[in-house]
Amino acid sequence: MMKIHDVSVSIYNGMPVFPGDPPPDIRRVVSMPAGAFNVSLMRTGTHVGTHVDPPVHFIEGGYTVDRIPLDHLYGPACVIELPDVDSVTADCLKGVDADIILLKTKNSALWESGEFRKDYAYLDEGAALLLVEKKIKTIGIDYLSIGRFDGGDAVHKILLGAGITVIEGLDLRKIRPGRYTLACLPLKIKDGDGAPARAFLIEE
Ligand SMILES: [Zn+2]
């Protein structure tokens, strides 16, 4: 039987964001019963919660979030579980054969703290180069950056420079490793440098 797993985090005021990113600020501006309906104003950075990085995030002149090929955002995906590593190396990914790879690390548990944590697991540069060599479409990770806290720029530049789509901020706590179909749907922000996304994994 088909099962659909939500792998995105909720967006709310006070949620953890990457230091320096504008946090979400969501407030009701029309309320019932005084108003005829309920509507809120939402202000937020484009890299809030579960979100997608297009090339232009780190590559000047790279394409924008509204131009990401849709087959990078929907299709067969492999969830790899690496619970014991602080950094994901090329060795961890050598045997993986998939166009869309999602990394389930110790990070998924960090969502429970409700605060930003610097000690998250990340992809190292050797692994990024391997993924470029493998010509994958998309790499996802279960925290707010694919690169390490201090100096994650190089990994972003390697991946985004090669046209690999990056999904950050996944919640894979409840997901077993294996094969799924990914649907990751970032908001279509015109010329956007990133966008929050609803993401789910379909299990056949
Ligand atoms: Zn990002």
Coordinates of C-alpha atoms and ligand atoms in Angstrom, one line a residue:
M1 CA 0.0 0.0 0.0
M2 CA 1.3 3.5 -0.8
K3 CA 2.4 5.6 2.2
I4 CA 3.2 9.3 2.1
H5 CA 5.7 10.6 4.6
D6 CA 6.0 14.3 5.4
V7 CA 9.7 15.3 5.6
S8 CA 9.3 19.0 6.0
V9 CA 9.4 21.0 9.2
S10 CA 6.7 23.5 10.2
I11 CA 7.4 27.2 9.8
Y12 CA 6.7 29.2 13.0
N13 CA 7.9 32.3 14.9
G14 CA 11.0 31.5 16.9
M15 CA 11.9 28.4 14.9
P16 CA 15.7 27.7 14.5
V17 CA 17.2 29.4 11.5
F18 CA 20.8 29.5 10.2
P19 CA 22.6 32.4 12.0
G20 CA 22.3 35.5 9.9
D21 CA 19.2 34.4 8.0
P22 CA 16.1 36.5 8.7
P23 CA 13.8 34.5 10.9
P24 CA 10.1 34.1 10.1
D25 CA 7.7 36.7 11.5
I26 CA 4.1 35.7 11.0
R27 CA 1.2 37.8 12.4
R28 CA -2.5 37.9 12.0
V29 CA -3.5 41.2 10.3
V30 CA -7.3 40.5 9.9
S31 CA -9.1 38.3 12.5
M32 CA -12.6 37.0 12.7
P33 CA -15.1 37.8 14.1
A34 CA -14.1 41.5 13.9
G35 CA -12.9 41.0 10.4
A36 CA -14.7 39.0 7.7
F37 CA -11.9 36.4 7.5
N38 CA -8.5 35.4 8.9
V39 CA -5.4 36.5 7.1
S40 CA -1.8 36.9 8.2
L41 CA 1.2 38.8 7.0
M42 CA 4.3 36.6 6.7
R43 CA 7.8 38.0 6.5
T44 CA 10.7 35.5 6.3
G45 CA 14.1 34.8 4.8
T46 CA 14.0 32.6 1.7
H47 CA 16.1 29.8 3.4
V48 CA 13.7 29.1 6.2
G49 CA 13.0 25.6 7.4
T50 CA 12.9 22.9 4.7
H51 CA 14.0 24.8 1.7
V52 CA 15.8 24.5 -1.7
D53 CA 19.0 26.2 -2.8
P54 CA 19.3 27.0 -6.6
P55 CA 22.7 27.8 -8.1
V56 CA 22.3 31.6 -7.8
H57 CA 22.5 31.2 -4.0
F58 CA 26.3 30.9 -4.3
I59 CA 27.0 31.4 -8.0
E60 CA 26.5 34.9 -9.4
G61 CA 24.5 34.6 -12.6
G62 CA 23.4 31.0 -11.8
Y63 CA 19.8 30.1 -12.4
T64 CA 17.1 30.9 -9.9
V65 CA 14.7 28.8 -7.8
D66 CA 11.8 29.2 -10.3
R67 CA 14.0 27.6 -13.0
I68 CA 15.1 24.5 -11.2
P69 CA 14.4 21.5 -13.5
L70 CA 11.3 19.8 -12.1
D71 CA 12.9 16.3 -12.3
H72 CA 15.3 17.5 -9.6
L73 CA 12.3 18.0 -7.3
Y74 CA 10.2 15.0 -8.1
G75 CA 11.4 11.4 -8.8
P76 CA 13.1 8.3 -7.5
A77 CA 15.2 9.0 -4.4
C78 CA 17.4 7.1 -2.1
V79 CA 17.6 7.8 1.7
I80 CA 21.0 6.9 3.1
E81 CA 21.3 6.5 6.9
L82 CA 24.6 7.6 8.4
P83 CA 23.9 8.0 12.1
D84 CA 27.4 7.9 13.4
V85 CA 29.3 10.4 11.2
D86 CA 30.1 14.1 11.9
S87 CA 30.9 14.6 8.3
V88 CA 29.7 12.7 5.2
T89 CA 32.7 11.8 3.2
A90 CA 33.1 10.4 -0.4
D91 CA 33.6 6.9 1.3
C92 CA 30.1 7.1 2.7
L93 CA 28.6 7.6 -0.7
K94 CA 30.8 5.5 -3.0
G95 CA 28.3 2.7 -3.5
V96 CA 25.2 4.9 -3.8
D97 CA 23.5 4.8 -7.2
A98 CA 20.6 7.3 -7.4
D99 CA 19.8 10.7 -9.0
I100 CA 18.3 12.1 -5.8
I101 CA 20.2 11.3 -2.6
L102 CA 18.8 12.3 0.9
L103 CA 21.1 12.0 3.9
K104 CA 19.7 10.9 7.1
T105 CA 22.3 11.8 9.8
K106 CA 22.3 12.4 13.5
N107 CA 20.9 15.9 12.6
S108 CA 17.3 14.9 12.4
A109 CA 17.3 14.6 16.2
L110 CA 18.6 18.3 16.4
W111 CA 15.1 19.5 15.4
E112 CA 14.0 18.3 18.9
S113 CA 16.1 21.0 20.6
G114 CA 14.1 23.8 19.0
E115 CA 17.3 25.9 18.8
F116 CA 20.0 26.3 16.2
R117 CA 22.9 23.9 16.8
K118 CA 26.3 24.3 15.2
D119 CA 27.4 20.7 15.7
Y120 CA 25.4 19.3 12.8
A121 CA 26.7 16.7 10.4
Y122 CA 27.6 18.1 6.9
L123 CA 28.8 17.0 3.5
D124 CA 32.6 17.4 3.0
E125 CA 34.2 18.7 -0.1
G126 CA 35.4 15.2 -1.3
A127 CA 31.9 13.9 -1.1
A128 CA 30.6 17.0 -3.0
L129 CA 33.1 16.3 -5.8
L130 CA 32.1 12.7 -5.9
L131 CA 28.4 13.7 -6.4
V132 CA 29.4 16.0 -9.2
E133 CA 31.3 13.1 -10.8
K134 CA 28.3 10.9 -10.4
K135 CA 26.1 13.6 -12.1
I136 CA 23.4 13.4 -9.6
K137 CA 20.4 15.8 -9.7
T138 CA 19.7 16.5 -6.1
I139 CA 21.3 16.1 -2.7
G140 CA 19.3 16.7 0.5
I141 CA 20.3 16.8 4.2
D142 CA 18.4 16.9 7.4
Y143 CA 19.6 20.2 8.8
L144 CA 19.8 23.9 7.8
S145 CA 23.0 23.7 5.7
I146 CA 24.7 21.1 3.5
G147 CA 28.1 22.5 4.4
R148 CA 29.9 22.7 7.8
F149 CA 29.0 25.6 10.1
D150 CA 32.3 27.5 9.6
G151 CA 33.3 27.3 6.0
G152 CA 30.4 25.6 4.2
D153 CA 30.8 27.9 1.2
A154 CA 33.1 25.6 -0.8
V155 CA 30.7 22.7 -0.7
H156 CA 27.8 24.9 -1.8
K157 CA 29.9 26.2 -4.7
I158 CA 31.0 22.7 -5.8
L159 CA 27.4 21.4 -5.8
L160 CA 25.5 24.5 -7.1
G161 CA 28.3 25.3 -9.6
A162 CA 27.6 21.8 -11.2
G163 CA 23.9 22.4 -11.3
I164 CA 23.1 20.0 -8.4
T165 CA 20.0 21.1 -6.5
V166 CA 20.4 21.3 -2.7
I167 CA 17.6 20.6 -0.3
E168 CA 18.2 21.6 3.3
G169 CA 16.2 21.4 6.5
L170 CA 14.6 18.0 5.9
D171 CA 13.1 16.1 8.8
L172 CA 14.0 12.5 8.3
R173 CA 13.5 11.3 11.9
K174 CA 10.7 8.8 11.0
I175 CA 12.1 7.7 7.7
R176 CA 13.8 4.3 7.2
P177 CA 16.7 4.2 4.7
G178 CA 15.7 2.9 1.3
R179 CA 14.0 3.9 -2.0
Y180 CA 11.2 6.3 -2.3
T181 CA 9.7 8.9 -4.7
L182 CA 10.5 12.4 -3.6
A183 CA 8.2 15.3 -4.1
C184 CA 9.8 18.6 -2.9
L185 CA 7.9 21.7 -3.9
P186 CA 9.6 25.0 -3.4
L187 CA 7.5 28.2 -3.7
K188 CA 7.9 29.6 -7.2
I189 CA 9.6 32.9 -6.2
K190 CA 10.5 34.8 -9.4
D191 CA 14.3 35.1 -9.6
G192 CA 14.5 33.7 -6.1
D193 CA 17.8 32.7 -4.5
G194 CA 16.0 30.0 -2.5
A195 CA 12.5 29.0 -1.3
P196 CA 10.8 27.1 1.5
A197 CA 9.4 23.8 0.3
R198 CA 6.9 21.2 1.3
A199 CA 8.6 17.9 0.9
F200 CA 7.3 14.4 1.1
L201 CA 8.5 10.9 0.4
I202 CA 6.2 8.4 -1.3
E203 CA 6.7 4.7 -0.3
E204 CA 5.3 2.1 -2.7
Ligands
ZN1 ZN 19.8 27.3 1.8

